[in-house]
Short mmCIF file of C-alpha atoms in Angstrom, two decimals:
data_model
loop_
_atom_site.label_atom_id
_atom_site.label_comp_id
_atom_site.label_asym_id
_atom_site.label_seq_id
_atom_site.Cartn_x
_atom_site.Cartn_y
_atom_site.Cartn_z
CA MET H 1 -13.28 37.29 -46.78
CA LYS H 2 -14.54 33.63 -46.38
CA LYS H 3 -16.60 34.44 -43.03
CA LEU H 4 -18.21 37.74 -45.16
CA ILE H 5 -19.29 35.39 -47.98
CA LEU H 6 -20.77 33.19 -45.18
CA THR H 7 -22.58 36.11 -43.55
CA THR H 8 -23.74 37.21 -46.86
CA LEU H 9 -25.35 34.09 -48.10
CA SER H 10 -26.95 33.99 -44.76
CA ILE H 11 -28.89 37.00 -45.20
CA ILE H 12 -29.89 35.82 -49.03
CA LEU H 13 -31.22 32.52 -47.98
CA LEU H 14 -33.09 33.11 -45.03
CA PRO H 15 -35.95 35.05 -46.66
CA ILE H 16 -36.46 32.64 -49.14
CA ALA H 17 -37.84 29.93 -46.75
CA ALA H 18 -40.42 32.58 -45.51
CA TYR H 19 -43.16 32.15 -47.73
CA SER H 20 -43.14 28.40 -49.14
CA ALA H 21 -45.48 27.02 -51.56
CA GLU H 22 -44.29 23.43 -52.20
CA THR H 23 -42.33 20.84 -50.31
CA ARG H 24 -39.39 18.38 -51.93
CA ILE H 25 -37.66 15.72 -50.67
CA GLY H 26 -35.17 13.59 -52.38
CA PHE H 27 -32.02 11.52 -52.65
CA THR H 28 -28.71 13.08 -54.27
CA ALA H 29 -25.28 11.20 -55.42
CA ALA H 30 -22.24 13.36 -56.18
CA LEU H 31 -19.30 12.54 -57.95
CA SER H 32 -16.71 14.67 -55.63
CA PHE H 33 -13.14 15.59 -56.75
CA PHE H 34 -11.55 16.79 -53.55
CA THR H 35 -8.77 18.68 -53.50
CA SER H 36 -6.38 18.89 -50.27
CA ASP H 37 -3.34 21.01 -49.65
CA GLY H 38 -1.43 20.74 -46.35
CA THR H 39 1.88 21.76 -44.76
CA GLU H 40 3.12 19.70 -41.66
CA THR H 41 5.72 22.04 -39.57
CA THR H 42 7.84 20.12 -37.56
CA LYS H 43 8.43 20.54 -33.68
CA SER H 44 11.43 22.39 -32.56
CA SER H 45 13.07 22.16 -35.95
CA GLY H 46 10.62 24.17 -37.80
CA GLU H 47 11.13 21.99 -41.13
CA LYS H 48 8.23 22.28 -43.28
CA ASN H 49 6.58 19.44 -45.37
CA SER H 50 4.17 20.06 -48.16
CA THR H 51 1.82 17.69 -50.22
CA GLU H 52 -1.41 17.97 -52.26
CA ILE H 53 -3.34 14.92 -52.65
CA GLU H 54 -6.81 14.77 -54.90
CA GLU H 55 -9.55 12.09 -54.25
CA ASP H 56 -12.43 11.24 -56.12
CA VAL H 57 -15.43 9.69 -54.06
CA ILE H 58 -19.09 9.62 -54.75
CA VAL H 59 -20.84 11.24 -52.07
CA PRO H 60 -24.75 9.93 -50.93
CA GLY H 61 -27.08 12.70 -49.50
CA ILE H 62 -31.18 13.28 -48.76
CA PHE H 63 -32.61 16.61 -48.66
CA ILE H 64 -35.56 18.89 -48.00
CA GLU H 65 -36.61 21.62 -49.68
CA LYS H 66 -39.24 24.22 -49.93
CA GLU H 67 -40.38 26.43 -52.87
CA ASN H 68 -42.02 29.78 -52.32
CA ASP H 69 -44.51 31.15 -54.97
CA ASN H 70 -41.76 33.59 -56.91
CA GLY H 71 -39.77 30.02 -57.71
CA PHE H 72 -36.88 30.85 -54.97
CA THR H 73 -36.15 27.36 -52.98
CA PHE H 74 -34.58 26.95 -49.35
CA GLY H 75 -33.20 23.69 -48.65
CA PHE H 76 -31.44 21.60 -46.32
CA GLU H 77 -29.28 18.48 -46.86
CA TYR H 78 -27.08 16.16 -44.85
CA ASN H 79 -24.81 13.52 -46.54
CA PRO H 80 -24.13 10.45 -44.04
CA GLY H 81 -21.09 8.50 -43.83
CA GLU H 82 -17.68 9.35 -44.81
CA ALA H 83 -15.71 10.65 -48.08
CA GLU H 84 -12.04 10.01 -48.29
CA LEU H 85 -9.90 13.14 -48.61
CA GLY H 86 -6.97 11.01 -49.03
CA SER H 87 -4.18 8.58 -47.37
CA GLY H 88 -0.37 7.59 -47.49
CA THR H 89 2.13 6.29 -46.34
CA GLY H 90 5.91 7.82 -46.61
CA ASP H 91 9.45 7.40 -45.44
CA ASN H 92 11.29 9.45 -42.61
CA ASP H 93 9.62 13.07 -42.84
CA ASP H 94 12.74 14.91 -41.25
CA ASP H 95 16.28 14.61 -38.95
CA GLU H 96 14.32 14.37 -35.51
CA THR H 97 12.86 11.13 -35.69
CA SER H 98 13.20 7.60 -37.99
CA GLY H 99 10.54 5.32 -39.78
CA ALA H 100 7.84 5.44 -41.45
CA ASN H 101 4.74 7.72 -41.64
CA LYS H 102 1.09 6.83 -42.12
CA ALA H 103 -1.94 9.32 -42.28
CA SER H 104 -5.19 9.81 -43.44
CA ALA H 105 -8.26 11.98 -43.58
CA GLU H 106 -11.92 12.10 -44.18
CA VAL H 107 -15.00 14.64 -44.07
CA SER H 108 -18.00 13.31 -41.80
CA GLY H 109 -20.98 14.98 -40.91
CA HIS H 110 -21.05 17.21 -44.08
CA MET H 111 -24.66 19.18 -44.03
CA SER H 112 -25.97 22.31 -45.84
CA PHE H 113 -28.07 25.37 -46.15
CA TYR H 114 -29.04 26.38 -49.35
CA GLY H 115 -31.03 28.40 -51.99
CA LEU H 116 -31.92 27.61 -55.55
CA ILE H 117 -32.21 30.92 -57.61
CA PRO H 118 -34.24 30.44 -60.88
CA THR H 119 -31.83 31.74 -63.62
CA GLY H 120 -32.12 31.31 -67.46
CA PRO H 121 -33.32 27.50 -68.24
CA GLY H 122 -32.06 26.34 -64.92
CA PHE H 123 -30.81 27.79 -61.26
CA VAL H 124 -27.84 29.10 -59.63
CA ARG H 125 -27.22 27.33 -56.20
CA LEU H 126 -25.70 29.41 -53.45
CA GLY H 127 -25.14 27.58 -50.11
CA ILE H 128 -23.43 27.50 -46.65
CA VAL H 129 -21.74 23.83 -45.57
CA ARG H 130 -20.21 22.62 -42.17
CA ALA H 131 -18.46 19.29 -41.62
CA SER H 132 -16.10 17.75 -39.58
CA VAL H 133 -12.41 16.82 -40.88
CA ASP H 134 -11.38 13.67 -39.12
CA THR H 135 -7.49 12.41 -38.99
CA THR H 136 -5.91 9.02 -38.40
CA GLU H 137 -2.26 9.03 -38.29
CA THR H 138 0.77 6.56 -36.95
CA LEU H 139 3.78 9.02 -37.45
CA ALA H 140 7.56 8.09 -36.30
CA THR H 141 7.21 11.52 -34.26
CA GLY H 142 4.59 10.25 -32.25
CA THR H 143 2.42 13.28 -32.89
CA LYS H 144 -1.45 12.65 -32.53
CA TYR H 145 -3.46 15.01 -34.47
CA GLY H 146 -7.22 15.60 -33.39
CA ASP H 147 -10.53 16.47 -35.25
CA GLU H 148 -11.56 19.81 -36.53
CA ASP H 149 -14.90 21.24 -37.73
CA VAL H 150 -14.92 23.41 -40.68
CA ASN H 151 -17.33 25.69 -42.44
CA GLY H 152 -17.49 26.80 -46.00
CA PHE H 153 -19.87 27.86 -48.96
CA VAL H 154 -20.87 26.15 -52.26
CA ILE H 155 -21.66 27.51 -55.53
CA GLY H 156 -23.47 25.76 -58.62
CA TYR H 157 -25.51 25.73 -61.08
CA GLY H 158 -28.06 23.33 -62.46
CA VAL H 159 -31.17 22.04 -64.26
CA GLN H 160 -34.09 20.42 -63.25
CA ARG H 161 -37.07 18.51 -64.85
CA SER H 162 -40.55 17.70 -63.13
CA GLY H 163 -43.36 15.82 -63.76
CA ASP H 164 -46.44 13.57 -62.03
CA GLY H 165 -45.23 14.85 -58.57
CA ASN H 166 -41.87 13.72 -59.53
CA PHE H 167 -38.40 15.73 -60.39
CA VAL H 168 -34.75 14.85 -61.64
CA ARG H 169 -31.94 17.67 -61.30
CA LEU H 170 -28.56 17.67 -62.61
CA GLU H 171 -25.79 20.36 -61.43
CA GLY H 172 -22.37 21.23 -61.01
CA THR H 173 -21.26 22.50 -57.62
CA TYR H 174 -17.64 24.31 -56.14
CA THR H 175 -17.11 24.03 -52.62
CA MET H 176 -14.46 26.01 -50.93
CA TYR H 177 -14.08 25.32 -47.20
CA ASP H 178 -12.57 27.45 -44.30
CA ASP H 179 -8.65 27.12 -43.69
CA LEU H 180 -7.88 24.17 -41.33
CA THR H 181 -4.73 24.23 -38.67
CA PHE H 182 -4.71 20.92 -36.87
CA ASN H 183 -2.31 21.19 -33.88
CA GLY H 184 -0.16 17.73 -32.90
CA SER H 185 -0.25 16.36 -29.46
CA LEU H 186 2.85 18.14 -26.89
CA ASP H 187 6.03 16.08 -26.70
CA GLY H 188 8.41 15.51 -23.81
CA ASP H 189 9.55 18.73 -24.66
CA SER H 190 6.30 20.46 -25.04
CA VAL H 191 6.65 21.44 -28.51
CA ARG H 192 4.12 20.01 -31.09
CA ASN H 193 3.99 19.51 -34.67
CA LYS H 194 1.11 21.73 -36.44
CA VAL H 195 -0.51 20.97 -40.25
CA ASP H 196 -2.20 24.01 -41.84
CA ALA H 197 -4.98 22.60 -44.54
CA GLU H 198 -6.68 23.85 -47.65
CA ILE H 199 -9.81 21.61 -48.70
CA ASP H 200 -11.80 22.66 -51.94
CA ALA H 201 -14.26 20.27 -53.80
CA LEU H 202 -15.96 20.07 -57.39
CA ALA H 203 -18.59 17.73 -57.82
CA ILE H 204 -21.39 16.67 -60.51
CA LYS H 205 -24.52 16.03 -58.96
CA LEU H 206 -27.74 13.97 -59.80
CA SER H 207 -31.02 14.03 -57.87
CA VAL H 208 -34.21 12.40 -57.96
CA GLY H 209 -37.10 13.43 -55.56
CA LYS H 210 -40.65 14.01 -54.68
CA ASN H 211 -42.97 17.48 -54.39
CA PHE H 212 -45.62 17.66 -52.47
#
């Protein structure tokens, strides 16, 4: 279903960029509320351990946009740096090993192609996103998880005010990422842990920029 949504958004957004009348560049800061749900399946026992982590973080970004004569806008946004998804330290999680477990995850290299569609007094944002989810862990099981790239889509609504070649924009967005699966490293018995994760984010964004 998510792949169908991404394909549909691509078909909708690409024609918007065909006829551009105005260029904008700007900076944005988003107060983002990430929710991550994960389930780890441990090695040969198959025991499942689930958790939900919520993390609030400010995510900066830069963007460039083209607006056509009908008021439709096509843009690209890049968010440098990393955004923490959560971290924690826990006790032994199963009967296979003993010792504390430490783990953290973050999003990096986040980028978005999007369209802004005039609606009422404001605009609707529709976009596709791509990012890397990076993990760092010290687990008693000895498992190491790699990093994974993830796609998703973003929807939102906002308002914009312009004057003297400048503009300011306020909007709320919701981003849903594709489900992720992290496969742990193989142990001596050629079995591995697995983590299935779901990530989404609500954000309040303030943007400022210049028209050309």
